[in-house]
PDB file of C-alpha atoms in Angstrom:
ATOM      1  CA  UNK P   1      76.911  54.603 176.461  1.00 60.00           C
ATOM      2  CA  UNK P   2      78.697  57.377 178.349  1.00 74.00           C
ATOM      3  CA  UNK P   3      82.104  56.264 177.051  1.00 84.00           C
ATOM      4  CA  UNK P   4      83.374  56.510 173.460  1.00 80.00           C
ATOM      5  CA  UNK P   5      83.413  52.703 173.210  1.00 79.00           C
ATOM      6  CA  UNK P   6      79.851  52.515 174.541  1.00 76.00           C
ATOM      7  CA  UNK P   7      78.588  55.105 172.059  1.00 79.00           C
ATOM      8  CA  UNK P   8      80.358  53.251 169.237  1.00 75.00           C
ATOM      9  CA  UNK P   9      78.690  49.988 170.245  1.00 81.00           C
ATOM     10  CA  UNK P  10      75.279  51.678 170.489  1.00 83.00           C
ATOM     11  CA  UNK P  11      75.659  53.203 167.018  1.00 81.00           C
ATOM     12  CA  UNK P  12      76.750  49.855 165.586  1.00 82.00           C
ATOM     13  CA  UNK P  13      73.731  48.078 167.098  1.00 81.00           C
ATOM     14  CA  UNK P  14      71.407  50.779 165.726  1.00 83.00           C
ATOM     15  CA  UNK P  15      72.986  50.446 162.268  1.00 83.00           C
ATOM     16  CA  UNK P  16      72.612  46.648 162.305  1.00 78.00           C
ATOM     17  CA  UNK P  17      68.969  46.996 163.375  1.00 81.00           C
ATOM     18  CA  UNK P  18      68.296  49.455 160.556  1.00 84.00           C
ATOM     19  CA  UNK P  19      70.080  47.199 158.070  1.00 79.00           C
ATOM     20  CA  UNK P  20      67.970  44.206 159.124  1.00 79.00           C
ATOM     21  CA  UNK P  21      64.770  46.250 158.955  1.00 82.00           C
ATOM     22  CA  UNK P  22      65.588  47.385 155.409  1.00 75.00           C
ATOM     23  CA  UNK P  23      66.313  43.781 154.412  1.00 75.00           C
ATOM     24  CA  UNK P  24      62.961  42.640 155.784  1.00 76.00           C
ATOM     25  CA  UNK P  25      61.131  45.382 153.871  1.00 71.00           C
ATOM     26  CA  UNK P  26      63.025  44.551 150.672  1.00 69.00           C
ATOM     27  CA  UNK P  27      62.265  40.830 150.982  1.00 71.00           C
ATOM     28  CA  UNK P  28      58.607  41.621 151.638  1.00 64.00           C
ATOM     29  CA  UNK P  29      58.389  43.816 148.526  1.00 63.00           C
ATOM     30  CA  UNK P  30      60.162  41.186 146.430  1.00 70.00           C
ATOM     31  CA  UNK P  31      57.717  38.549 147.657  1.00 59.00           C
ATOM     32  CA  UNK P  32      54.733  40.756 146.877  1.00 64.00           C
ATOM     33  CA  UNK P  33      56.056  41.531 143.391  1.00 69.00           C
ATOM     34  CA  UNK P  34      56.694  37.848 142.723  1.00 74.00           C
ATOM     35  CA  UNK P  35      53.118  36.930 143.681  1.00 71.00           C
ATOM     36  CA  UNK P  36      51.812  39.789 141.540  1.00 71.00           C
ATOM     37  CA  UNK P  37      53.780  38.529 138.514  1.00 75.00           C
ATOM     38  CA  UNK P  38      52.318  35.072 139.076  1.00 70.00           C
ATOM     39  CA  UNK P  39      48.843  36.586 138.724  1.00 68.00           C
ATOM     40  CA  UNK P  40      47.749  36.475 142.362  1.00 75.00           C
ATOM     41  CA  UNK P  41      45.149  39.063 143.327  1.00 82.00           C
ATOM     42  CA  UNK P  42      46.635  41.042 146.205  1.00 75.00           C
ATOM     43  CA  UNK P  43      43.670  43.226 147.066  1.00 74.00           C
ATOM     44  CA  UNK P  44      42.467  46.632 145.981  1.00 79.00           C
ATOM     45  CA  UNK P  45      39.523  47.855 143.925  1.00 85.00           C
ATOM     46  CA  UNK P  46      38.283  45.170 141.554  1.00 89.00           C
ATOM     47  CA  UNK P  47      37.854  46.578 138.013  1.00 91.00           C
ATOM     48  CA  UNK P  48      34.271  46.902 136.803  1.00 94.00           C
ATOM     49  CA  UNK P  49      33.293  43.754 134.905  1.00 94.00           C
ATOM     50  CA  UNK P  50      35.593  41.478 136.903  1.00 94.00           C
ATOM     51  CA  UNK P  51      35.459  39.434 140.090  1.00 93.00           C
ATOM     52  CA  UNK P  52      37.999  37.614 142.243  1.00 90.00           C
ATOM     53  CA  UNK P  53      37.791  33.836 142.604  1.00 89.00           C
ATOM     54  CA  UNK P  54      39.836  31.786 145.055  1.00 89.00           C
ATOM     55  CA  UNK P  55      41.455  32.853 148.301  1.00 87.00           C
ATOM     56  CA  UNK P  56      44.904  34.025 149.346  1.00 82.00           C
ATOM     57  CA  UNK P  57      47.583  32.609 147.019  1.00 81.00           C
ATOM     58  CA  UNK P  58      44.917  31.120 144.725  1.00 82.00           C
ATOM     59  CA  UNK P  59      43.001  34.409 144.305  1.00 85.00           C
ATOM     60  CA  UNK P  60      42.710  35.389 140.647  1.00 88.00           C
ATOM     61  CA  UNK P  61      40.958  38.124 138.649  1.00 88.00           C
ATOM     62  CA  UNK P  62      38.372  36.702 136.217  1.00 91.00           C
ATOM     63  CA  UNK P  63      35.642  38.123 133.982  1.00 94.00           C
ATOM     64  CA  UNK P  64      32.342  38.424 135.839  1.00 93.00           C
ATOM     65  CA  UNK P  65      29.290  37.041 134.082  1.00 93.00           C
ATOM     66  CA  UNK P  66      27.036  37.505 137.119  1.00 93.00           C
ATOM     67  CA  UNK P  67      23.768  39.176 136.219  1.00 94.00           C
ATOM     68  CA  UNK P  68      23.293  42.660 137.671  1.00 92.00           C
ATOM     69  CA  UNK P  69      20.271  42.654 140.041  1.00 89.00           C
ATOM     70  CA  UNK P  70      17.067  43.847 138.331  1.00 88.00           C
ATOM     71  CA  UNK P  71      18.783  43.665 134.936  1.00 90.00           C
ATOM     72  CA  UNK P  72      19.337  40.954 132.347  1.00 91.00           C
ATOM     73  CA  UNK P  73      23.004  41.689 131.675  1.00 93.00           C
ATOM     74  CA  UNK P  74      26.290  41.336 133.539  1.00 95.00           C
ATOM     75  CA  UNK P  75      28.948  43.943 134.253  1.00 95.00           C
ATOM     76  CA  UNK P  76      31.132  42.460 131.531  1.00 96.00           C
ATOM     77  CA  UNK P  77      28.200  42.883 129.122  1.00 96.00           C
ATOM     78  CA  UNK P  78      28.072  46.562 130.101  1.00 96.00           C
ATOM     79  CA  UNK P  79      31.792  46.895 129.363  1.00 97.00           C
ATOM     80  CA  UNK P  80      31.311  45.291 125.942  1.00 97.00           C
ATOM     81  CA  UNK P  81      28.371  47.626 125.324  1.00 96.00           C
ATOM     82  CA  UNK P  82      30.471  50.699 126.143  1.00 96.00           C
ATOM     83  CA  UNK P  83      33.296  49.670 123.827  1.00 97.00           C
ATOM     84  CA  UNK P  84      30.797  48.725 121.128  1.00 96.00           C
ATOM     85  CA  UNK P  85      29.198  52.166 121.213  1.00 94.00           C
ATOM     86  CA  UNK P  86      32.616  53.762 120.777  1.00 94.00           C
ATOM     87  CA  UNK P  87      33.900  51.349 118.139  1.00 94.00           C
ATOM     88  CA  UNK P  88      30.749  50.838 116.057  1.00 92.00           C
ATOM     89  CA  UNK P  89      28.733  53.954 116.838  1.00 87.00           C
ATOM     90  CA  UNK P  90      31.486  56.528 117.389  1.00 85.00           C
ATOM     91  CA  UNK P  91      29.455  57.784 120.340  1.00 89.00           C
ATOM     92  CA  UNK P  92      30.776  60.251 122.890  1.00 88.00           C
ATOM     93  CA  UNK P  93      31.314  59.474 126.571  1.00 89.00           C
ATOM     94  CA  UNK P  94      28.533  61.951 127.370  1.00 83.00           C
ATOM     95  CA  UNK P  95      26.003  60.089 125.225  1.00 88.00           C
ATOM     96  CA  UNK P  96      27.061  56.690 126.581  1.00 92.00           C
ATOM     97  CA  UNK P  97      26.701  57.948 130.164  1.00 88.00           C
ATOM     98  CA  UNK P  98      23.211  59.230 129.303  1.00 85.00           C
ATOM     99  CA  UNK P  99      22.178  55.859 127.892  1.00 90.00           C
ATOM    100  CA  UNK P 100      23.482  53.853 130.872  1.00 91.00           C
ATOM    101  CA  UNK P 101      21.772  56.199 133.325  1.00 88.00           C
ATOM    102  CA  UNK P 102      18.521  55.909 131.347  1.00 87.00           C
ATOM    103  CA  UNK P 103      18.755  52.119 131.636  1.00 90.00           C
ATOM    104  CA  UNK P 104      19.289  52.412 135.391  1.00 89.00           C
ATOM    105  CA  UNK P 105      22.510  50.401 135.339  1.00 91.00           C
ATOM    106  CA  UNK P 106      24.457  51.102 138.565  1.00 89.00           C
ATOM    107  CA  UNK P 107      28.133  52.114 138.301  1.00 88.00           C
ATOM    108  CA  UNK P 108      30.803  50.363 140.328  1.00 77.00           C
ATOM    109  CA  UNK P 109      30.753  52.869 143.200  1.00 66.00           C
ATOM    110  CA  UNK P 110      27.057  52.244 143.815  1.00 60.00           C
ATOM    111  CA  UNK P 111      27.341  48.482 143.453  1.00 59.00           C
ATOM    112  CA  UNK P 112      30.264  48.251 145.879  1.00 58.00           C
ATOM    113  CA  UNK P 113      28.717  50.791 148.276  1.00 56.00           C
ATOM    114  CA  UNK P 114      31.960  52.772 148.107  1.00 55.00           C
ATOM    115  CA  UNK P 115      32.443  56.429 148.903  1.00 51.00           C
ATOM    116  CA  UNK P 116      34.429  59.159 147.221  1.00 51.00           C
ATOM    117  CA  UNK P 117      37.036  61.284 148.976  1.00 48.00           C
ATOM    118  CA  UNK P 118      36.326  64.910 148.295  1.00 43.00           C
ATOM    119  CA  UNK P 119      38.542  67.833 149.260  1.00 45.00           C
ATOM    120  CA  UNK P 120      36.569  70.330 151.311  1.00 41.00           C
ATOM    121  CA  UNK P 121      37.583  73.758 152.605  1.00 43.00           C
ATOM    122  CA  UNK P 122      37.864  72.380 156.127  1.00 40.00           C
ATOM    123  CA  UNK P 123      39.763  69.244 155.137  1.00 43.00           C
ATOM    124  CA  UNK P 124      38.960  65.889 153.605  1.00 42.00           C
ATOM    125  CA  UNK P 125      35.983  63.685 154.224  1.00 43.00           C
ATOM    126  CA  UNK P 126      34.281  60.847 152.439  1.00 48.00           C
ATOM    127  CA  UNK P 127      30.886  61.442 150.885  1.00 50.00           C
ATOM    128  CA  UNK P 128      28.479  59.145 149.094  1.00 50.00           C
ATOM    129  CA  UNK P 129      28.678  59.250 145.312  1.00 52.00           C
ATOM    130  CA  UNK P 130      25.711  60.382 143.229  1.00 56.00           C
ATOM    131  CA  UNK P 131      25.347  56.833 141.911  1.00 73.00           C
ATOM    132  CA  UNK P 132      25.255  57.743 138.232  1.00 80.00           C
ATOM    133  CA  UNK P 133      27.494  57.204 135.252  1.00 87.00           C
ATOM    134  CA  UNK P 134      29.530  60.287 134.415  1.00 82.00           C
ATOM    135  CA  UNK P 135      31.416  60.908 131.161  1.00 84.00           C
ATOM    136  CA  UNK P 136      34.677  60.845 133.126  1.00 83.00           C
ATOM    137  CA  UNK P 137      33.859  57.382 134.481  1.00 89.00           C
ATOM    138  CA  UNK P 138      33.207  56.127 130.977  1.00 93.00           C
ATOM    139  CA  UNK P 139      36.529  57.503 129.767  1.00 93.00           C
ATOM    140  CA  UNK P 140      38.475  56.090 132.739  1.00 93.00           C
ATOM    141  CA  UNK P 141      36.984  52.677 132.045  1.00 95.00           C
ATOM    142  CA  UNK P 142      37.723  52.783 128.322  1.00 96.00           C
ATOM    143  CA  UNK P 143      41.415  53.738 128.711  1.00 95.00           C
ATOM    144  CA  UNK P 144      42.039  50.999 131.303  1.00 94.00           C
ATOM    145  CA  UNK P 145      44.265  48.338 129.724  1.00 94.00           C
ATOM    146  CA  UNK P 146      42.768  45.604 131.914  1.00 94.00           C
ATOM    147  CA  UNK P 147      39.881  45.272 129.457  1.00 97.00           C
ATOM    148  CA  UNK P 148      42.227  44.135 126.696  1.00 96.00           C
ATOM    149  CA  UNK P 149      43.843  41.669 129.104  1.00 93.00           C
ATOM    150  CA  UNK P 150      46.706  43.689 130.620  1.00 92.00           C
ATOM    151  CA  UNK P 151      46.427  44.515 134.325  1.00 89.00           C
ATOM    152  CA  UNK P 152      48.972  46.885 135.872  1.00 86.00           C
ATOM    153  CA  UNK P 153      49.701  46.164 139.532  1.00 79.00           C
ATOM    154  CA  UNK P 154      50.952  48.997 141.733  1.00 73.00           C
ATOM    155  CA  UNK P 155      49.675  52.034 139.831  1.00 71.00           C
ATOM    156  CA  UNK P 156      47.279  52.968 142.650  1.00 63.00           C
ATOM    157  CA  UNK P 157      49.982  52.767 145.305  1.00 62.00           C
ATOM    158  CA  UNK P 158      50.857  56.046 146.999  1.00 57.00           C
ATOM    159  CA  UNK P 159      54.433  54.841 147.433  1.00 64.00           C
ATOM    160  CA  UNK P 160      56.975  54.647 144.649  1.00 63.00           C
ATOM    161  CA  UNK P 161      57.100  51.029 143.578  1.00 66.00           C
ATOM    162  CA  UNK P 162      57.669  48.881 140.548  1.00 73.00           C
ATOM    163  CA  UNK P 163      54.698  48.682 138.182  1.00 79.00           C
ATOM    164  CA  UNK P 164      54.034  45.070 137.248  1.00 82.00           C
ATOM    165  CA  UNK P 165      52.151  44.094 134.093  1.00 82.00           C
ATOM    166  CA  UNK P 166      50.354  40.761 134.170  1.00 86.00           C
ATOM    167  CA  UNK P 167      48.002  39.023 131.790  1.00 87.00           C
ATOM    168  CA  UNK P 168      44.349  38.564 132.759  1.00 90.00           C
ATOM    169  CA  UNK P 169      41.257  37.450 130.868  1.00 92.00           C
ATOM    170  CA  UNK P 170      40.256  40.149 128.367  1.00 95.00           C
ATOM    171  CA  UNK P 171      36.688  41.415 127.977  1.00 97.00           C
ATOM    172  CA  UNK P 172      37.299  43.058 124.584  1.00 96.00           C
ATOM    173  CA  UNK P 173      39.821  42.337 121.865  1.00 96.00           C
ATOM    174  CA  UNK P 174      42.992  44.393 121.636  1.00 95.00           C
ATOM    175  CA  UNK P 175      41.818  45.611 118.222  1.00 96.00           C
ATOM    176  CA  UNK P 176      38.528  46.942 119.637  1.00 96.00           C
ATOM    177  CA  UNK P 177      40.385  48.472 122.590  1.00 96.00           C
ATOM    178  CA  UNK P 178      42.663  50.386 120.201  1.00 96.00           C
ATOM    179  CA  UNK P 179      39.701  51.498 118.055  1.00 95.00           C
ATOM    180  CA  UNK P 180      37.983  52.835 121.165  1.00 95.00           C
ATOM    181  CA  UNK P 181      41.078  54.899 121.997  1.00 94.00           C
ATOM    182  CA  UNK P 182      41.013  56.318 118.465  1.00 93.00           C
ATOM    183  CA  UNK P 183      37.379  57.360 118.925  1.00 91.00           C
ATOM    184  CA  UNK P 184      38.246  59.077 122.211  1.00 91.00           C
ATOM    185  CA  UNK P 185      41.073  60.972 120.518  1.00 88.00           C
ATOM    186  CA  UNK P 186      38.848  61.953 117.587  1.00 86.00           C
ATOM    187  CA  UNK P 187      36.151  63.242 119.956  1.00 81.00           C
ATOM    188  CA  UNK P 188      38.750  65.229 121.890  1.00 76.00           C
ATOM    189  CA  UNK P 189      40.118  66.798 118.694  1.00 68.00           C
ATOM    190  CA  UNK P 190      36.588  67.757 117.648  1.00 63.00           C
ATOM    191  CA  UNK P 191      36.049  69.367 121.044  1.00 62.00           C
ATOM    192  CA  UNK P 192      39.331  71.259 120.733  1.00 56.00           C
ATOM    193  CA  UNK P 193      38.359  72.538 117.280  1.00 58.00           C
ATOM    194  CA  UNK P 194      35.086  73.812 118.686  1.00 54.00           C
ATOM    195  CA  UNK P 195      37.033  75.513 121.472  1.00 56.00           C
ATOM    196  CA  UNK P 196      38.980  77.472 118.852  1.00 58.00           C
ATOM    197  CA  UNK P 197      35.897  79.599 118.256  1.00 67.00           C
ATOM    198  CA  UNK P 198      36.104  82.945 120.014  1.00 77.00           C
ATOM    199  CA  UNK P 199      33.860  83.279 123.052  1.00 80.00           C
ATOM    200  CA  UNK P 200      34.439  86.654 124.684  1.00 80.00           C
ATOM    201  CA  UNK P 201      32.437  85.752 127.794  1.00 86.00           C
ATOM    202  CA  UNK P 202      33.895  82.287 128.318  1.00 77.00           C
ATOM    203  CA  UNK P 203      34.137  81.536 132.036  1.00 79.00           C
ATOM    204  CA  UNK P 204      32.222  84.696 133.003  1.00 87.00           C
ATOM    205  CA  UNK P 205      28.595  83.623 132.535  1.00 89.00           C
ATOM    206  CA  UNK P 206      27.010  81.703 135.428  1.00 88.00           C
ATOM    207  CA  UNK P 207      23.849  79.611 135.300  1.00 88.00           C
ATOM    208  CA  UNK P 208      20.953  80.999 137.342  1.00 86.00           C
ATOM    209  CA  UNK P 209      19.627  77.485 138.023  1.00 82.00           C
ATOM    210  CA  UNK P 210      22.621  75.421 139.127  1.00 77.00           C
ATOM    211  CA  UNK P 211      25.388  77.997 139.489  1.00 78.00           C
ATOM    212  CA  UNK P 212      27.795  76.335 137.084  1.00 80.00           C
ATOM    213  CA  UNK P 213      29.711  78.193 134.389  1.00 84.00           C
ATOM    214  CA  UNK P 214      28.443  78.587 130.835  1.00 87.00           C
ATOM    215  CA  UNK P 215      30.885  77.363 128.180  1.00 83.00           C
ATOM    216  CA  UNK P 216      31.049  78.051 124.461  1.00 84.00           C
ATOM    217  CA  UNK P 217      29.739  75.518 121.956  1.00 82.00           C
ATOM    218  CA  UNK P 218      28.959  75.485 118.247  1.00 80.00           C
ATOM    219  CA  UNK P 219      25.917  74.016 116.508  1.00 77.00           C
ATOM    220  CA  UNK P 220      25.286  73.427 112.824  1.00 73.00           C
ATOM    221  CA  UNK P 221      22.263  75.411 111.676  1.00 71.00           C
ATOM    222  CA  UNK P 222      19.494  73.708 109.670  1.00 72.00           C
ATOM    223  CA  UNK P 223      19.846  76.557 107.155  1.00 74.00           C
ATOM    224  CA  UNK P 224      23.546  75.846 106.850  1.00 71.00           C
ATOM    225  CA  UNK P 225      26.512  77.387 108.578  1.00 75.00           C
ATOM    226  CA  UNK P 226      27.501  77.322 112.236  1.00 79.00           C
ATOM    227  CA  UNK P 227      26.071  79.185 115.183  1.00 85.00           C
ATOM    228  CA  UNK P 228      27.823  79.924 118.451  1.00 87.00           C
ATOM    229  CA  UNK P 229      26.057  79.458 121.781  1.00 89.00           C
ATOM    230  CA  UNK P 230      26.812  79.614 125.479  1.00 89.00           C
ATOM    231  CA  UNK P 231      25.621  76.449 127.221  1.00 88.00           C
ATOM    232  CA  UNK P 232      25.484  75.572 130.917  1.00 87.00           C
ATOM    233  CA  UNK P 233      28.222  73.139 131.863  1.00 79.00           C
ATOM    234  CA  UNK P 234      25.643  71.369 134.033  1.00 78.00           C
ATOM    235  CA  UNK P 235      24.123  69.884 130.884  1.00 76.00           C
ATOM    236  CA  UNK P 236      27.069  67.526 130.587  1.00 66.00           C
ATOM    237  CA  UNK P 237      28.981  67.790 133.874  1.00 56.00           C
ATOM    238  CA  UNK P 238      26.587  65.739 136.073  1.00 58.00           C
ATOM    239  CA  UNK P 239      27.390  67.819 139.124  1.00 52.00           C
ATOM    240  CA  UNK P 240      26.183  70.779 141.126  1.00 41.00           C
ATOM    241  CA  UNK P 241      23.172  70.991 143.472  1.00 39.00           C
ATOM    242  CA  UNK P 242      20.996  69.026 141.038  1.00 39.00           C
ATOM    243  CA  UNK P 243      21.594  65.410 140.102  1.00 55.00           C
ATOM    244  CA  UNK P 244      21.569  64.775 136.395  1.00 62.00           C
ATOM    245  CA  UNK P 245      21.520  67.508 133.799  1.00 72.00           C
ATOM    246  CA  UNK P 246      20.740  71.164 134.373  1.00 81.00           C
ATOM    247  CA  UNK P 247      17.680  72.481 132.543  1.00 83.00           C
ATOM    248  CA  UNK P 248      19.253  75.882 131.839  1.00 85.00           C
ATOM    249  CA  UNK P 249      18.753  77.128 128.281  1.00 88.00           C
ATOM    250  CA  UNK P 250      21.548  77.742 125.790  1.00 89.00           C
ATOM    251  CA  UNK P 251      22.031  81.403 124.825  1.00 90.00           C
ATOM    252  CA  UNK P 252      22.956  82.724 121.389  1.00 90.00           C
ATOM    253  CA  UNK P 253      26.553  83.933 121.716  1.00 90.00           C
ATOM    254  CA  UNK P 254      26.275  86.794 119.215  1.00 90.00           C
ATOM    255  CA  UNK P 255      23.168  88.215 120.895  1.00 92.00           C
ATOM    256  CA  UNK P 256      24.605  87.913 124.408  1.00 92.00           C
ATOM    257  CA  UNK P 257      27.965  89.437 123.519  1.00 91.00           C
ATOM    258  CA  UNK P 258      26.285  92.317 121.681  1.00 91.00           C
ATOM    259  CA  UNK P 259      24.070  93.036 124.700  1.00 91.00           C
ATOM    260  CA  UNK P 260      27.075  93.014 127.035  1.00 91.00           C
ATOM    261  CA  UNK P 261      29.051  95.351 124.757  1.00 90.00           C
ATOM    262  CA  UNK P 262      26.148  97.816 124.690  1.00 88.00           C
ATOM    263  CA  UNK P 263      26.098  97.854 128.492  1.00 87.00           C
ATOM    264  CA  UNK P 264      29.860  98.414 128.578  1.00 89.00           C
ATOM    265  CA  UNK P 265      29.596 101.317 126.139  1.00 86.00           C
ATOM    266  CA  UNK P 266      27.098 103.030 128.442  1.00 82.00           C
ATOM    267  CA  UNK P 267      29.668 103.233 131.244  1.00 73.00           C
TER     268      UNK P 267
END
């Protein structure tokens, strides 16, 4: 390779090797995408309420009717229950999470003995999950199209790749799935309207029990009208040093803001 001809030959061989490598990768991706379109389960986290039957090229995603240990219902029954509470009861994700936790039904992370990756100051490490239903888990389940029979392959991939839609057995009807999305949107709009109230101390008040931030909320008074309060985020966030809800009391917003203003005026 010390001569011009030798260097040319070496570069040509390297180019051919790179070309062949790219072809192999492309053929592999095409093969994977073809199997995905055919409905083959290619690994990954199995959606809650489903199981995989068959092996290798015969592996398929099907609705799980297996009874949850120590309970009389299956995971797919839990999924139907969640959608039913949204569609028929117009319940919030917070209330649904409360009800599932009260029943002692384990979420997918507990059932599968999986761990969560949490970003820490010193880097990343995996930690065990709290093993409870959180409002965010309820919402993530409800918006997943797999439950109306449409599974998207490739959306969890960290690499840019083609997203492939394939049909699987549905747990709820498409109509109920759409109604559940409408309930989520309606609940979000209600929350946004409540957030339009002015809370001068929003983000500044910390809970003395769990350390989380107090947020503004509005309640309807029994005498009529609306009253503003500051409430610990730990009552709905399911996080912090305590598992479950924080027992911190809500504080009347008008009284708290008036007290703070009086202290400011003294300075």
